[in-house]
Amino acid sequence: MACRITQLLIDCADPQRLGDFWCEVLGYVELGWEDGALEIGPPGIGFGGPQPTLMFIPSTEPKRGKLPLHFDVNPTDRDQDAELERLLAAGARTADIGQGDAVPWHVLADPEGNEFCLLRHAVEAVESHPNPR
């Protein structure tokens, strides 16, 4: 038997702002609030589905430098250039972590400066299934 990732926890200054951004990026919906933390996840699935939920936990600790972990995202219904435009319009900004100009991905930052990468190839969207809980 093995484990799988069901939820990722992210410290942030403004859970609503960051949750709204990542809902737009991933097509997620707000699942609920618990003790000031916002959980988002796939519509119609929620916690326990094939994709992990994200929990944004309020914190006053400032971000310090490059994160040791980041998300890689791929477009599901358009090419990389069109997806880059969509992400920038949603509030992402370009970021330089020393990647250079010759890489086939874009390094971006969310509204609180957390880096993530937009990869080149489109992938299939995950279908919604009833919550298995």
Coordinates of N, CA, C and O in Angstrom, one line a residue:
M1 N 0.8 -1.2 0.0 CA 0.0 0.0 0.0 C 0.9 1.2 0.0 O 2.0 1.2 0.6
A2 N 0.5 2.3 -0.6 CA 1.2 3.5 -0.7 C 0.4 4.7 -0.3 O -0.9 4.6 -0.2
C3 N 1.0 5.8 -0.1 CA 0.3 7.1 0.2 C 0.1 7.9 -1.0 O 0.8 7.6 -2.0
R4 N -0.7 8.9 -1.0 CA -0.8 9.8 -2.0 C -1.1 11.2 -1.4 O -1.6 11.3 -0.3
I5 N -0.7 12.2 -2.1 CA -0.9 13.6 -1.6 C -2.4 13.9 -1.8 O -3.0 13.8 -2.9
T6 N -3.1 14.3 -0.7 CA -4.5 14.7 -0.7 C -4.7 16.2 -0.4 O -5.7 16.7 -0.8
Q7 N -3.7 16.8 0.2 CA -3.9 18.2 0.5 C -2.5 18.9 0.6 O -1.6 18.3 1.2
L8 N -2.4 20.1 0.1 CA -1.2 20.9 0.3 C -1.6 22.1 1.1 O -2.6 22.8 0.9
L9 N -0.7 22.4 2.1 CA -1.0 23.6 3.0 C 0.0 24.7 2.7 O 1.2 24.5 2.5
I10 N -0.5 25.9 2.6 CA 0.3 27.1 2.2 C 0.0 28.2 3.1 O -1.1 28.7 3.3
D11 N 1.1 28.6 3.8 CA 1.0 29.8 4.7 C 0.9 31.0 3.8 O 1.6 31.1 2.8
C12 N 0.1 32.0 4.2 CA -0.1 33.2 3.4 C -0.6 34.3 4.2 O -1.2 34.1 5.3
A13 N -0.5 35.5 3.7 CA -1.0 36.7 4.4 C -2.5 36.9 4.2 O -3.2 37.3 5.1
D14 N -3.0 36.5 3.1 CA -4.4 36.7 2.7 C -5.0 35.5 2.1 O -5.0 35.3 0.9
P15 N -5.6 34.6 2.9 CA -6.1 33.3 2.3 C -7.1 33.5 1.2 O -7.2 32.8 0.2
Q16 N -8.0 34.5 1.4 CA -9.1 34.7 0.4 C -8.4 35.1 -1.0 O -8.8 34.6 -2.0
R17 N -7.5 36.1 -0.9 CA -6.9 36.6 -2.2 C -6.1 35.4 -2.9 O -6.3 35.2 -4.1
L18 N -5.4 34.7 -2.1 CA -4.6 33.6 -2.7 C -5.5 32.4 -3.2 O -5.3 31.9 -4.2
G19 N -6.5 32.2 -2.4 CA -7.5 31.1 -2.8 C -8.2 31.5 -4.0 O -8.4 30.6 -4.9
D20 N -8.6 32.8 -4.2 CA -9.3 33.2 -5.4 C -8.4 33.1 -6.6 O -8.8 32.6 -7.7
F21 N -7.1 33.4 -6.4 CA -6.2 33.3 -7.5 C -6.0 31.9 -8.0 O -6.1 31.5 -9.1
W22 N -5.8 30.9 -7.0 CA -5.5 29.6 -7.4 C -6.8 28.9 -7.9 O -6.8 27.9 -8.7
C23 N -8.0 29.3 -7.4 CA -9.2 28.8 -8.0 C -9.3 29.2 -9.5 O -9.7 28.3 -10.3
E24 N -8.9 30.4 -9.8 CA -8.9 30.8 -11.2 C -7.9 30.0 -12.0 O -8.2 29.6 -13.1
V25 N -6.7 29.8 -11.5 CA -5.6 29.1 -12.2 C -6.0 27.6 -12.4 O -5.9 27.1 -13.5
L26 N -6.5 27.0 -11.4 CA -6.8 25.5 -11.5 C -8.2 25.1 -11.8 O -8.5 23.9 -11.9
G27 N -9.1 26.1 -11.8 CA -10.5 25.7 -12.0 C -11.1 25.1 -10.8 O -12.1 24.4 -10.8
Y28 N -10.5 25.4 -9.6 CA -11.0 24.9 -8.3 C -12.2 25.8 -7.8 O -12.4 26.9 -8.3
V29 N -12.8 25.3 -6.7 CA -13.8 26.1 -6.1 C -13.5 26.2 -4.6 O -12.7 25.3 -4.1
E30 N -14.1 27.1 -3.9 CA -13.9 27.3 -2.5 C -14.7 26.1 -1.8 O -15.9 25.9 -2.1
L31 N -14.0 25.4 -0.9 CA -14.7 24.2 -0.3 C -15.1 24.6 1.1 O -16.0 24.0 1.7
G32 N -14.4 25.6 1.8 CA -14.9 26.0 3.1 C -13.7 26.6 3.9 O -12.6 26.6 3.5
W33 N -14.1 27.1 5.1 CA -13.2 27.7 6.0 C -13.1 26.9 7.3 O -14.1 26.4 7.7
E34 N -11.9 26.9 7.9 CA -11.8 26.2 9.2 C -10.7 27.0 9.9 O -9.5 27.1 9.5
D35 N -11.0 27.6 11.1 CA -10.1 28.3 11.9 C -9.3 29.4 11.1 O -8.1 29.5 11.3
G36 N -10.0 30.1 10.2 CA -9.3 31.1 9.5 C -8.6 30.7 8.2 O -8.0 31.5 7.5
A37 N -8.6 29.4 8.0 CA -7.9 28.8 6.8 C -8.9 28.5 5.7 O -10.0 28.0 6.0
L38 N -8.6 28.7 4.5 CA -9.5 28.5 3.4 C -9.0 27.2 2.6 O -7.8 27.1 2.2
E39 N -10.0 26.3 2.3 CA -9.6 25.1 1.5 C -10.3 25.3 0.2 O -11.5 25.6 0.1
I40 N -9.6 25.0 -0.9 CA -10.1 25.0 -2.2 C -9.8 23.6 -2.8 O -8.9 22.9 -2.4
G41 N -10.7 23.3 -3.8 CA -10.4 22.0 -4.5 C -11.3 21.8 -5.7 O -12.0 22.7 -6.1
P42 N -11.1 20.7 -6.4 CA -11.9 20.5 -7.6 C -13.4 20.5 -7.4 O -13.9 20.0 -6.4
P43 N -14.2 21.1 -8.3 CA -15.6 21.2 -8.1 C -16.2 19.8 -8.2 O -15.8 18.9 -9.0
G44 N -17.2 19.5 -7.3 CA -17.8 18.2 -7.3 C -17.1 17.1 -6.7 O -17.5 16.0 -6.6
I45 N -15.8 17.3 -6.2 CA -15.0 16.3 -5.7 C -14.6 16.6 -4.3 O -14.9 15.8 -3.4
G46 N -13.9 17.7 -4.1 CA -13.5 18.1 -2.7 C -12.3 17.2 -2.3 O -11.6 16.7 -3.1
F47 N -12.2 17.1 -1.0 CA -11.0 16.4 -0.4 C -11.1 14.9 -0.7 O -12.2 14.3 -0.7
G48 N -10.0 14.3 -1.0 CA -9.9 12.9 -1.2 C -10.0 12.4 -2.7 O -9.9 11.2 -2.9
G49 N -10.2 13.4 -3.6 CA -10.3 13.0 -5.0 C -8.9 12.8 -5.6 O -7.9 12.8 -4.9
P50 N -8.8 12.6 -6.9 CA -7.5 12.4 -7.5 C -6.6 13.6 -7.5 O -5.4 13.4 -7.6
Q51 N -7.1 14.8 -7.4 CA -6.3 16.0 -7.3 C -6.3 16.5 -5.8 O -7.3 16.4 -5.1
P52 N -5.1 16.9 -5.3 CA -5.1 17.4 -3.9 C -5.8 18.7 -3.8 O -5.9 19.5 -4.7
T53 N -6.4 18.9 -2.6 CA -7.0 20.2 -2.3 C -5.8 21.1 -1.8 O -4.7 20.6 -1.4
L54 N -6.1 22.4 -1.8 CA -5.1 23.4 -1.2 C -5.8 24.1 -0.1 O -6.9 24.5 -0.1
M55 N -5.0 24.2 1.0 CA -5.5 24.9 2.2 C -4.5 26.1 2.5 O -3.3 25.9 2.6
F56 N -5.2 27.3 2.5 CA -4.4 28.5 2.7 C -4.6 29.0 4.1 O -5.7 29.3 4.6
I57 N -3.4 28.9 4.8 CA -3.4 29.2 6.3 C -2.9 30.6 6.5 O -1.8 30.9 6.1
P58 N -3.6 31.4 7.3 CA -3.1 32.8 7.6 C -1.8 32.7 8.4 O -1.7 32.0 9.3
S59 N -0.9 33.6 8.0 CA 0.4 33.7 8.7 C 0.9 35.1 8.5 O 0.8 35.7 7.5
T60 N 1.6 35.5 9.6 CA 2.3 36.8 9.5 C 3.7 36.7 9.2 O 4.4 37.7 9.1
E61 N 4.2 35.5 9.1 CA 5.6 35.3 8.7 C 5.9 35.7 7.3 O 5.2 35.2 6.4
P62 N 6.8 36.5 7.0 CA 7.1 36.9 5.6 C 7.8 35.8 4.8 O 8.5 34.9 5.4
K63 N 7.5 35.8 3.5 CA 8.2 34.8 2.6 C 9.7 35.2 2.6 O 10.1 36.4 2.5
R64 N 10.6 34.2 2.7 CA 12.0 34.4 2.7 C 12.7 33.7 1.5 O 12.9 32.5 1.6
G65 N 12.9 34.4 0.5 CA 13.7 33.9 -0.7 C 12.9 32.8 -1.5 O 11.7 32.7 -1.3
K66 N 13.6 32.1 -2.3 CA 13.0 31.1 -3.2 C 12.4 30.0 -2.4 O 13.1 29.5 -1.4
L67 N 11.2 29.5 -2.7 CA 10.6 28.4 -2.0 C 11.3 27.1 -2.3 O 11.8 26.9 -3.4
P68 N 11.4 26.2 -1.3 CA 12.0 24.9 -1.5 C 11.1 24.0 -2.3 O 11.5 22.9 -2.7
L69 N 9.8 24.3 -2.5 CA 8.8 23.5 -3.2 C 8.0 24.5 -4.0 O 7.7 25.6 -3.5
H70 N 7.6 24.1 -5.2 CA 6.7 24.9 -6.0 C 5.9 24.1 -6.9 O 6.1 22.9 -7.1
F71 N 4.8 24.7 -7.4 CA 3.9 24.0 -8.3 C 4.4 24.1 -9.7 O 4.9 25.1 -10.2
D72 N 4.2 23.0 -10.5 CA 4.3 23.1 -12.0 C 2.9 22.9 -12.5 O 2.2 22.0 -12.1
V73 N 2.4 23.8 -13.4 CA 1.1 23.6 -14.0 C 1.2 23.5 -15.5 O 2.2 24.0 -16.1
N74 N 0.3 22.9 -16.1 CA 0.2 22.7 -17.6 C -1.1 23.2 -18.0 O -2.1 22.9 -17.4
P75 N -1.2 23.8 -19.2 CA -2.5 24.1 -19.8 C -3.3 22.8 -20.1 O -2.7 21.8 -20.3
T76 N -4.6 23.0 -20.1 CA -5.5 21.8 -20.4 C -6.3 22.0 -21.6 O -6.8 21.1 -22.2
D77 N -6.5 23.3 -22.0 CA -7.4 23.5 -23.2 C -6.9 24.6 -24.1 O -7.6 25.2 -24.9
R78 N -5.6 24.9 -24.0 CA -5.0 25.9 -24.9 C -3.5 25.7 -24.9 O -3.0 24.9 -24.2
D79 N -2.8 26.5 -25.8 CA -1.4 26.3 -25.8 C -0.7 27.2 -24.7 O -1.4 27.9 -24.0
Q80 N 0.6 27.0 -24.5 CA 1.3 27.7 -23.5 C 1.2 29.2 -23.5 O 1.0 29.8 -22.5
D81 N 1.3 29.8 -24.7 CA 1.3 31.2 -24.8 C -0.1 31.8 -24.4 O -0.1 32.8 -23.7
A82 N -1.2 31.1 -24.8 CA -2.5 31.6 -24.4 C -2.7 31.4 -22.9 O -3.3 32.2 -22.3
E83 N -2.2 30.3 -22.4 CA -2.3 30.1 -20.9 C -1.5 31.1 -20.1 O -1.9 31.6 -19.1
L84 N -0.3 31.5 -20.6 CA 0.5 32.5 -20.0 C -0.3 33.8 -19.9 O -0.3 34.5 -18.9
E85 N -0.9 34.2 -21.0 CA -1.7 35.4 -21.0 C -2.8 35.4 -20.0 O -3.1 36.3 -19.3
R86 N -3.5 34.2 -19.9 CA -4.6 34.0 -18.9 C -4.1 34.1 -17.5 O -4.7 34.8 -16.7
L87 N -3.0 33.5 -17.2 CA -2.4 33.6 -15.9 C -2.0 35.0 -15.5 O -2.2 35.4 -14.3
L88 N -1.3 35.7 -16.4 CA -0.9 37.0 -16.1 C -2.2 37.9 -15.9 O -2.2 38.8 -15.0
A89 N -3.2 37.7 -16.6 CA -4.4 38.5 -16.5 C -5.1 38.2 -15.1 O -5.8 39.0 -14.5
A90 N -4.9 37.0 -14.6 CA -5.5 36.5 -13.3 C -4.7 37.1 -12.1 O -5.2 37.0 -11.0
G91 N -3.5 37.6 -12.4 CA -2.7 38.2 -11.3 C -1.4 37.6 -11.1 O -0.6 38.1 -10.2
A92 N -1.0 36.7 -11.9 CA 0.4 36.1 -11.8 C 1.3 37.2 -12.4 O 0.9 38.1 -13.2
R93 N 2.6 37.1 -12.0 CA 3.6 37.9 -12.6 C 4.8 37.1 -12.9 O 5.0 36.0 -12.3
T94 N 5.6 37.5 -13.9 CA 6.8 36.8 -14.2 C 7.8 36.9 -13.1 O 7.9 37.8 -12.4
A95 N 8.6 35.8 -13.0 CA 9.6 35.7 -11.9 C 10.9 35.2 -12.4 O 11.0 34.4 -13.4
D96 N 12.0 35.7 -11.9 CA 13.3 35.3 -12.3 C 14.0 34.6 -11.1 O 14.3 35.2 -10.1
I97 N 14.2 33.3 -11.2 CA 14.9 32.5 -10.2 C 16.2 32.0 -10.7 O 16.8 31.0 -10.2
G98 N 16.7 32.6 -11.8 CA 18.0 32.2 -12.4 C 17.8 31.2 -13.5 O 18.7 30.5 -13.9
Q99 N 16.6 31.1 -14.1 CA 16.3 30.0 -15.1 C 16.9 30.3 -16.4 O 17.0 29.4 -17.3
G100 N 17.2 31.6 -16.7 CA 17.7 31.9 -18.1 C 16.6 32.0 -19.1 O 15.4 31.8 -18.8
D101 N 17.0 32.3 -20.3 CA 16.0 32.6 -21.4 C 15.7 31.3 -22.2 O 14.7 31.3 -23.0
A102 N 16.5 30.3 -22.2 CA 16.4 29.2 -23.1 C 15.6 28.0 -22.6 O 15.5 27.0 -23.2
V103 N 14.9 28.2 -21.5 CA 14.1 27.1 -20.9 C 12.7 27.1 -21.6 O 12.2 28.2 -22.0
P104 N 12.1 25.9 -21.7 CA 10.8 25.9 -22.4 C 9.6 26.1 -21.5 O 8.4 25.8 -21.8
W105 N 9.8 26.6 -20.3 CA 8.7 26.9 -19.3 C 8.8 28.4 -18.9 O 9.8 29.0 -19.1
H106 N 7.8 28.8 -18.2 CA 7.7 30.2 -17.7 C 7.7 30.1 -16.2 O 6.9 29.4 -15.6
V107 N 8.6 30.9 -15.5 CA 8.5 30.9 -14.1 C 7.6 32.1 -13.7 O 7.9 33.3 -14.2
L108 N 6.6 31.9 -12.9 CA 5.7 33.0 -12.5 C 5.6 33.0 -11.0 O 6.1 32.1 -10.3
A109 N 5.0 34.0 -10.5 CA 4.7 34.1 -9.1 C 3.2 34.5 -8.9 O 2.7 35.2 -9.6
D110 N 2.7 33.9 -7.8 CA 1.3 34.2 -7.5 C 1.2 35.6 -6.8 O 2.3 36.2 -6.6
P111 N 0.1 36.1 -6.4 CA 0.0 37.4 -5.8 C 0.8 37.6 -4.5 O 1.1 38.8 -4.2
E112 N 1.2 36.5 -3.9 CA 2.0 36.7 -2.7 C 3.5 36.4 -2.9 O 4.3 36.3 -2.0
G113 N 3.8 36.2 -4.2 CA 5.2 35.9 -4.6 C 5.7 34.5 -4.5 O 6.9 34.2 -4.7
N114 N 4.8 33.5 -4.4 CA 5.1 32.1 -4.4 C 5.4 31.7 -5.9 O 4.5 31.8 -6.7
E115 N 6.5 31.2 -6.2 CA 6.9 30.8 -7.5 C 6.1 29.5 -8.0 O 5.9 28.6 -7.2
F116 N 5.8 29.5 -9.2 CA 5.3 28.3 -9.9 C 5.7 28.4 -11.3 O 6.0 29.4 -11.9
C117 N 5.7 27.2 -12.0 CA 6.1 27.2 -13.4 C 5.0 26.7 -14.3 O 4.2 25.8 -14.0
L118 N 4.9 27.4 -15.4 CA 3.9 27.0 -16.5 C 4.7 26.2 -17.5 O 5.6 26.8 -18.2
L119 N 4.4 24.9 -17.6 CA 5.1 24.1 -18.5 C 4.5 24.1 -19.9 O 3.5 24.7 -20.1
R120 N 5.2 23.6 -20.9 CA 4.9 23.8 -22.3 C 3.7 22.9 -22.7 O 2.8 23.4 -23.4
H121 N 3.7 21.7 -22.4 CA 2.7 20.8 -23.0 C 1.3 20.8 -22.3 O 1.3 20.8 -21.1
A122 N 0.3 20.7 -23.1 CA -1.1 20.6 -22.6 C -1.3 19.2 -22.1 O -0.7 18.2 -22.6
V123 N -2.1 19.1 -21.0 CA -2.4 17.8 -20.4 C -3.9 17.7 -20.4 O -4.6 18.7 -20.5
E124 N -4.4 16.5 -20.2 CA -5.9 16.3 -20.2 C -6.4 16.8 -18.8 O -5.8 16.5 -17.8
A125 N -7.6 17.4 -18.8 CA -8.2 17.9 -17.6 C -8.7 16.6 -16.9 O -9.1 15.6 -17.5
V126 N -8.7 16.7 -15.5 CA -9.2 15.6 -14.7 C -10.7 15.8 -14.6 O -11.2 16.9 -14.3
E127 N -11.4 14.7 -14.8 CA -12.9 14.7 -14.8 C -13.4 14.8 -13.3 O -12.7 14.3 -12.4
S128 N -14.5 15.4 -13.1 CA -15.1 15.5 -11.8 C -15.8 14.2 -11.5 O -16.5 13.7 -12.3
H129 N -15.6 13.7 -10.3 CA -16.3 12.5 -9.8 C -16.9 12.9 -8.4 O -16.4 13.7 -7.7
P130 N -17.9 12.1 -7.9 CA -18.4 12.4 -6.6 C -17.4 12.2 -5.5 O -16.4 11.4 -5.7
N131 N -17.5 13.0 -4.5 CA -16.6 12.9 -3.3 C -16.6 11.5 -2.7 O -17.6 11.0 -2.3
P132 N -15.4 10.9 -2.6 CA -15.3 9.5 -2.1 C -15.4 9.4 -0.6 O -15.5 8.3 -0.1
R133 N -15.4 10.5 0.1 CA -15.5 10.5 1.6 C -16.9 10.0 2.0 O -17.9 10.4 1.7

